[in-house]
Coordinates of C-alpha atoms in Angstrom, one line a residue:
Chain A
M956 CA 11.9 14.4 -14.7
N957 CA 14.9 15.7 -16.2
R958 CA 15.2 16.0 -20.1
F959 CA 17.3 13.2 -21.5
D960 CA 18.6 11.6 -24.7
Y961 CA 17.1 8.5 -25.8
V962 CA 18.6 5.7 -28.0
R963 CA 17.2 2.4 -29.1
A964 CA 19.3 -0.5 -29.2
G965 CA 18.6 -3.0 -32.3
T966 CA 21.2 -5.6 -31.1
V967 CA 23.0 -6.4 -27.9
A968 CA 26.2 -5.3 -29.5
E969 CA 24.6 -1.9 -30.1
A970 CA 23.4 -1.9 -26.4
I971 CA 27.0 -2.5 -25.1
Q972 CA 28.2 0.1 -27.6
A973 CA 26.0 2.9 -26.6
F974 CA 26.8 1.8 -22.6
Q975 CA 30.4 2.1 -23.6
A976 CA 30.3 5.3 -25.2
D977 CA 28.4 7.1 -22.1
P978 CA 29.0 5.1 -19.0
K979 CA 26.7 7.4 -17.4
A980 CA 23.6 6.5 -19.4
R981 CA 21.0 3.8 -17.9
F982 CA 19.4 0.9 -19.5
I983 CA 15.5 1.2 -19.6
A984 CA 13.4 -2.2 -19.9
G985 CA 9.9 -1.9 -18.4
G986 CA 10.6 1.4 -16.9
T987 CA 8.3 0.7 -13.9
N988 CA 11.4 1.6 -11.3
L989 CA 13.3 3.8 -13.3
V990 CA 10.5 5.8 -14.6
D991 CA 8.9 6.4 -11.1
L992 CA 12.2 7.2 -9.7
M993 CA 12.7 10.0 -12.4
K994 CA 9.6 11.3 -11.6
Y995 CA 11.0 12.2 -8.1
D996 CA 14.0 13.4 -9.5
V997 CA 15.7 10.4 -7.5
E998 CA 17.1 9.3 -10.7
R999 CA 18.5 11.7 -13.5
P1000 CA 20.0 10.1 -16.0
E1001 CA 21.0 12.0 -18.9
R1002 CA 20.7 9.2 -21.3
L1003 CA 18.4 6.3 -21.6
I1004 CA 19.2 3.1 -23.5
D1005 CA 15.9 1.4 -24.5
I1006 CA 16.7 -2.7 -24.6
T1007 CA 13.3 -3.8 -25.2
R1008 CA 13.7 -4.7 -28.7
L1009 CA 16.5 -7.2 -27.6
P1010 CA 15.9 -11.1 -28.2
L1011 CA 16.4 -11.7 -24.5
T1012 CA 12.7 -12.5 -23.3
A1013 CA 12.9 -16.5 -23.8
I1014 CA 12.6 -18.7 -20.7
D1015 CA 14.6 -22.0 -21.5
E1016 CA 15.6 -25.3 -20.2
H1017 CA 19.1 -25.0 -19.0
E1018 CA 21.4 -27.8 -17.6
G1019 CA 18.4 -29.6 -15.9
G1020 CA 17.3 -26.0 -14.7
L1021 CA 15.7 -23.0 -16.2
R1022 CA 17.5 -20.1 -17.7
I1023 CA 15.0 -16.9 -17.4
G1024 CA 15.9 -14.3 -20.2
A1025 CA 16.9 -10.7 -18.7
L1026 CA 14.0 -9.3 -20.4
A1027 CA 11.2 -11.8 -19.7
T1028 CA 8.7 -9.8 -17.8
N1029 CA 7.4 -10.7 -14.3
A1030 CA 4.6 -12.0 -15.6
A1031 CA 5.8 -14.1 -18.2
A1032 CA 8.0 -15.7 -15.7
A1033 CA 5.4 -16.4 -12.9
Y1034 CA 3.0 -18.0 -14.9
D1035 CA 5.3 -19.9 -17.2
P1036 CA 4.1 -23.6 -16.5
R1037 CA 7.7 -24.9 -16.0
V1038 CA 8.4 -22.1 -13.4
R1039 CA 4.8 -22.9 -11.4
E1040 CA 5.6 -26.6 -11.7
R1041 CA 9.4 -26.7 -10.4
Y1042 CA 9.9 -23.4 -9.0
P1043 CA 6.4 -22.7 -7.2
V1044 CA 8.2 -20.5 -4.6
L1045 CA 9.6 -18.3 -7.6
A1046 CA 6.2 -17.8 -9.2
N1047 CA 4.6 -16.9 -5.8
A1048 CA 7.0 -14.7 -4.9
I1049 CA 6.7 -12.4 -8.1
L1050 CA 2.9 -12.7 -7.9
A1051 CA 3.0 -11.4 -4.4
G1052 CA 4.7 -8.2 -5.3
A1053 CA 3.2 -5.3 -7.0
S1054 CA 0.4 -5.4 -9.1
A1055 CA -0.3 -7.3 -12.3
Q1056 CA -0.1 -4.1 -14.6
L1057 CA 3.4 -3.6 -13.2
R1058 CA 4.4 -7.1 -13.6
N1059 CA 3.4 -7.0 -17.2
A1060 CA 6.0 -4.4 -17.7
A1061 CA 8.7 -5.3 -15.4
S1062 CA 11.4 -7.1 -16.4
T1063 CA 13.2 -10.2 -14.5
A1064 CA 16.8 -8.8 -14.4
A1065 CA 15.8 -5.3 -13.4
T1066 CA 13.3 -6.4 -10.7
S1067 CA 16.1 -8.8 -9.1
T1068 CA 18.9 -6.3 -9.2
S1069 CA 17.2 -3.1 -8.6
A1070 CA 18.7 -1.8 -5.4
R1071 CA 15.6 -0.2 -4.4
G1072 CA 13.2 -2.9 -5.3
A1073 CA 9.5 -3.1 -5.1
T1074 CA 8.0 -0.5 -3.1
I1075 CA 4.7 -2.2 -3.0
S1076 CA 4.4 -5.5 -1.4
T1077 CA 1.1 -7.6 -0.3
T1078 CA 0.3 -8.5 3.0
R1079 CA -1.5 -11.6 3.7
P1080 CA -5.2 -10.9 3.9
R1081 CA -6.3 -10.5 7.7
P1082 CA -9.9 -10.3 8.8
A1083 CA -11.6 -6.7 9.0
T1084 CA -11.1 -5.5 12.5
S1085 CA -14.9 -5.3 12.7
A1086 CA -15.1 -8.9 12.3
S1087 CA -12.8 -9.6 15.1
P1088 CA -13.0 -7.2 17.9
A1089 CA -9.9 -7.0 20.1
P1090 CA -10.4 -7.2 23.7
A1091 CA -11.4 -3.8 25.6
A1092 CA -8.4 -1.4 26.2
P1093 CA -7.3 -2.0 30.1
R1094 CA -8.5 1.0 32.2
S1095 CA -5.6 2.7 33.6
A1096 CA -5.7 5.1 36.6
A1097 CA -4.3 8.0 34.8
S1098 CA -6.6 10.6 34.3
T1099 CA -8.0 11.8 31.1
A1100 CA -6.2 15.0 31.4
S1101 CA -2.6 13.3 31.8
M1102 CA -3.4 11.0 28.9
R1103 CA -4.5 13.9 26.4
S1104 CA -1.3 15.5 27.6
S1105 CA 0.6 12.7 26.8
G1106 CA -0.5 12.9 23.1
R1107 CA -1.0 9.2 22.6
A1108 CA -4.0 7.4 23.5
S1109 CA -3.5 3.7 24.1
T1110 CA -5.0 1.5 21.5
A1111 CA -6.9 -1.7 21.8
S1112 CA -6.4 -2.9 18.4
R1113 CA -4.1 -5.6 17.1
R1114 CA -1.0 -4.5 15.7
T1115 CA -0.1 -5.9 12.3
P1116 CA 3.3 -6.5 11.4
P1117 CA 4.9 -3.6 9.4
T1118 CA 5.2 -4.3 5.4
C1119 CA 8.2 -3.2 3.5
A1120 CA 6.4 -0.6 2.5
S1121 CA 5.3 0.5 5.6
R1122 CA 8.7 0.5 7.0
S1123 CA 10.2 2.5 4.5
R1124 CA 7.5 5.1 5.0
R1125 CA 7.6 5.3 8.7
W1126 CA 11.5 5.6 9.0
R1127 CA 13.1 9.2 9.7
P1128 CA 16.3 9.8 10.7
P1129 CA 17.2 9.8 14.5
C1130 CA 16.5 13.1 15.9
R1131 CA 20.1 14.3 17.5
Chain B
M191 CA 20.0 2.2 -34.0
A192 CA 17.3 4.6 -33.6
T193 CA 18.4 8.0 -32.5
A194 CA 16.6 11.6 -32.9
S195 CA 15.1 12.3 -36.1
G196 CA 17.5 14.4 -38.3
S197 CA 14.2 16.8 -39.4
T198 CA 13.7 20.3 -39.0
R199 CA 11.9 19.5 -35.9
S200 CA 13.2 19.9 -32.4
A201 CA 16.0 17.6 -32.2
T202 CA 14.5 16.1 -29.0
T203 CA 11.4 14.5 -30.5
F204 CA 11.3 11.0 -32.2
D205 CA 8.4 10.1 -34.9
I206 CA 6.4 7.2 -33.7
T207 CA 3.7 5.4 -35.1
L208 CA 0.8 4.3 -32.7
T209 CA -2.4 2.5 -33.5
I210 CA -4.7 4.0 -30.9
N211 CA -8.4 2.5 -30.6
G212 CA -7.9 1.2 -34.2
E213 CA -6.8 4.4 -35.5
T214 CA -2.9 4.5 -36.8
R215 CA -1.0 8.0 -36.2
E216 CA 2.3 9.2 -36.6
I217 CA 3.3 11.1 -33.7
A218 CA 6.7 13.2 -33.0
V219 CA 7.2 13.1 -29.4
A220 CA 9.8 13.9 -26.8
P221 CA 11.2 10.6 -24.9
W222 CA 10.0 12.0 -21.6
T223 CA 6.7 12.3 -22.7
T224 CA 4.7 9.5 -20.8
L225 CA 1.9 7.4 -22.8
L226 CA -0.6 8.8 -20.5
D227 CA 0.3 12.2 -20.8
L228 CA 0.5 11.8 -24.8
L229 CA -3.2 10.4 -24.7
R230 CA -4.6 12.9 -22.3
E231 CA -2.5 16.5 -23.4
R232 CA -2.0 15.7 -27.0
L233 CA -4.3 13.6 -28.2
D234 CA -7.7 14.8 -26.2
L235 CA -8.4 11.3 -24.8
T236 CA -9.1 12.3 -21.4
G237 CA -11.0 9.0 -20.7
T238 CA -7.6 7.3 -19.3
K239 CA -7.1 9.1 -15.7
K240 CA -4.0 10.6 -13.7
G241 CA -4.4 9.4 -10.2
C242 CA -1.0 9.1 -8.8
D243 CA 1.1 9.4 -11.8
H244 CA 3.4 6.8 -10.1
G245 CA 2.0 3.4 -11.2
Q246 CA 0.2 2.7 -7.7
C247 CA -3.4 3.4 -8.3
G248 CA -4.0 1.8 -11.7
A249 CA -6.4 4.8 -12.9
C250 CA -4.2 5.2 -15.9
T251 CA -4.4 1.4 -16.7
V252 CA -4.5 1.2 -20.7
L253 CA -4.1 -2.0 -23.0
V254 CA -0.9 -1.9 -24.9
N255 CA -0.8 -4.9 -27.5
G256 CA -3.7 -6.3 -25.4
T257 CA -1.7 -6.3 -22.2
R258 CA -2.7 -4.0 -19.3
V259 CA -0.1 -1.7 -18.0
N260 CA 0.2 1.6 -16.1
S261 CA 0.6 4.0 -18.6
C262 CA 2.0 6.8 -16.3
L263 CA 5.3 4.7 -16.1
V264 CA 5.3 3.9 -20.0
L265 CA 7.6 6.5 -21.9
A266 CA 5.6 6.7 -25.2
V267 CA 8.8 6.7 -27.5
M268 CA 9.7 3.2 -26.3
K269 CA 6.1 1.7 -27.6
D270 CA 6.9 3.0 -31.0
G271 CA 4.6 0.6 -33.5
A272 CA 2.3 -0.7 -30.8
D273 CA -1.5 -1.2 -30.4
V274 CA -2.9 0.8 -27.7
T275 CA -6.7 0.5 -26.4
T276 CA -7.8 3.1 -24.0
V277 CA -11.4 3.4 -22.4
E278 CA -12.6 5.4 -25.3
G279 CA -11.9 2.2 -27.8
L280 CA -13.7 -0.8 -25.5
A281 CA -16.9 -0.2 -27.6
G282 CA -15.1 -0.5 -30.5
I283 CA -13.7 -3.9 -29.6
A284 CA -17.5 -5.3 -29.3
H285 CA -18.8 -2.9 -31.7
H286 CA -21.5 -4.2 -34.3
A287 CA -21.5 -1.7 -37.1
G288 CA -24.8 0.5 -36.9
T289 CA -25.8 -0.3 -33.3
N290 CA -24.3 1.7 -30.3
T291 CA -23.3 -1.0 -28.4
L292 CA -20.9 -0.9 -25.3
H293 CA -18.2 -3.4 -24.5
P294 CA -19.9 -6.2 -22.1
I295 CA -17.7 -5.1 -19.4
Q296 CA -18.9 -1.6 -19.6
E297 CA -22.8 -2.9 -19.5
A298 CA -21.9 -5.1 -16.9
F299 CA -20.5 -2.1 -15.0
I300 CA -23.8 -0.4 -15.3
E301 CA -25.7 -3.1 -14.6
R302 CA -24.1 -4.1 -11.4
D303 CA -23.8 -0.4 -10.2
A304 CA -19.6 -0.8 -10.4
F305 CA -18.9 2.9 -10.2
Q306 CA -19.7 6.1 -7.9
C307 CA -17.7 9.0 -8.8
G308 CA -16.2 7.3 -11.8
Y309 CA -12.5 8.3 -11.8
C310 CA -11.1 4.7 -11.3
T311 CA -13.5 3.4 -13.7
P312 CA -11.7 3.8 -17.1
G313 CA -8.7 1.9 -15.4
Q314 CA -10.8 -0.6 -13.9
L315 CA -12.6 -1.4 -17.1
C316 CA -9.4 -1.7 -19.2
S317 CA -7.8 -3.7 -16.4
S318 CA -10.7 -5.8 -16.4
V319 CA -10.4 -6.8 -20.1
G320 CA -7.0 -7.1 -19.7
M321 CA -7.2 -9.4 -16.8
M322 CA -9.8 -11.5 -18.8
N323 CA -7.2 -11.6 -21.6
E324 CA -4.6 -13.1 -19.2
G325 CA -6.9 -15.6 -18.1
H326 CA -5.7 -16.7 -14.8
A327 CA -8.1 -15.5 -12.4
H328 CA -11.5 -17.3 -12.0
S329 CA -12.6 -17.8 -8.4
R330 CA -13.9 -14.4 -6.7
E331 CA -10.4 -14.2 -4.5
E332 CA -8.5 -14.6 -7.7
I333 CA -10.2 -11.7 -9.4
R334 CA -9.8 -9.4 -6.1
E335 CA -6.4 -10.4 -6.1
A336 CA -5.9 -9.8 -10.0
M337 CA -7.5 -6.6 -9.9
S338 CA -5.7 -5.2 -6.8
G339 CA -3.7 -3.0 -8.8
N340 CA -6.6 -0.8 -9.6
I341 CA -8.1 1.2 -6.3
C342 CA -11.2 2.8 -5.3
R343 CA -11.9 5.5 -3.2
C344 CA -15.6 5.2 -3.3
G345 CA -15.4 1.4 -2.5
A346 CA -17.2 0.0 -5.6
Y347 CA -15.1 -3.3 -5.3
T348 CA -17.8 -5.5 -4.1
N349 CA -19.8 -4.5 -7.5
I350 CA -16.6 -4.5 -10.0
V351 CA -16.0 -8.1 -8.9
D352 CA -19.8 -8.7 -9.8
A353 CA -19.7 -7.2 -12.9
I354 CA -16.5 -9.1 -13.8
Q355 CA -18.1 -12.2 -13.0
D356 CA -21.1 -11.4 -15.0
V357 CA -18.8 -11.0 -18.1
M358 CA -16.8 -14.2 -17.6
Q359 CA -19.8 -16.3 -17.0
E360 CA -21.4 -14.8 -20.2
A361 CA -18.2 -15.8 -21.7
G362 CA -18.0 -19.2 -20.4
R363 CA -15.0 -18.5 -18.6

């Protein structure tokens, strides 16, 4: 993690001022994305503006809908009774991501606007492979020697669809 | 707006106040110090473990103002004024003066053999307490989902859930 300056904004005006004074500064709220990426040296901000003390956590009725404050945590939004009742897909989508610890810290605005988004997702539970054995692999005419040299044994196990996390892990630049 | 302290210390430290396991301390901390590193390296509270250091394994789980979070992703300076509970402080939550009692979740973990190597255990304990504070998980499936941020290489999951259910039943939840 690079060395950086830190300022804590007490009001929205202070936060804006701090950013205008240094447009390369980054706002930090829950930090579940930013600190993670800073540890990988992917993000290297020279200054962090801490906005966690700003009064932006409320979830209010707004013109027949709900206005979710930018600093409302994922957990606060997902477990708000009005969100659960009126926007269950939103609640479920939030609860399908990351972990409880991360949802307790992550802010709604940062999660919804992050270009990189969550790198952890859930898959729907599937039975253990031992509980539902796949049919035996079809025997091929190829000899064992040729199978070994091809470098890939055929597998009989059922392929589960890749999650976003596994997709990003497996992608490699195409060979030229 | 709070900025670096003007004291004779290095200009890159901030003076913060943290109440850790009931004890209030004033600490000068660099902004890049995570709460996990502060607890382990500076305060000798090595109960909390560094597993992945990236918020994925949950071994670093502590309670900040009663809420469970991954301390490896918390910049300590941002938690000025907070109340932090680590595994070392769990017994204190349930402590009766003059006795050496453990927190009910710790006793349940022992009773139910809910750990093998013990490395994930401090995080599991704090996460369990945090989960019960949240009050959303009741069935076995819900507990498993709610605890999915804490992984266990030894595979003690089944017994961990048993232990949590024991505590919840005792407490009438």
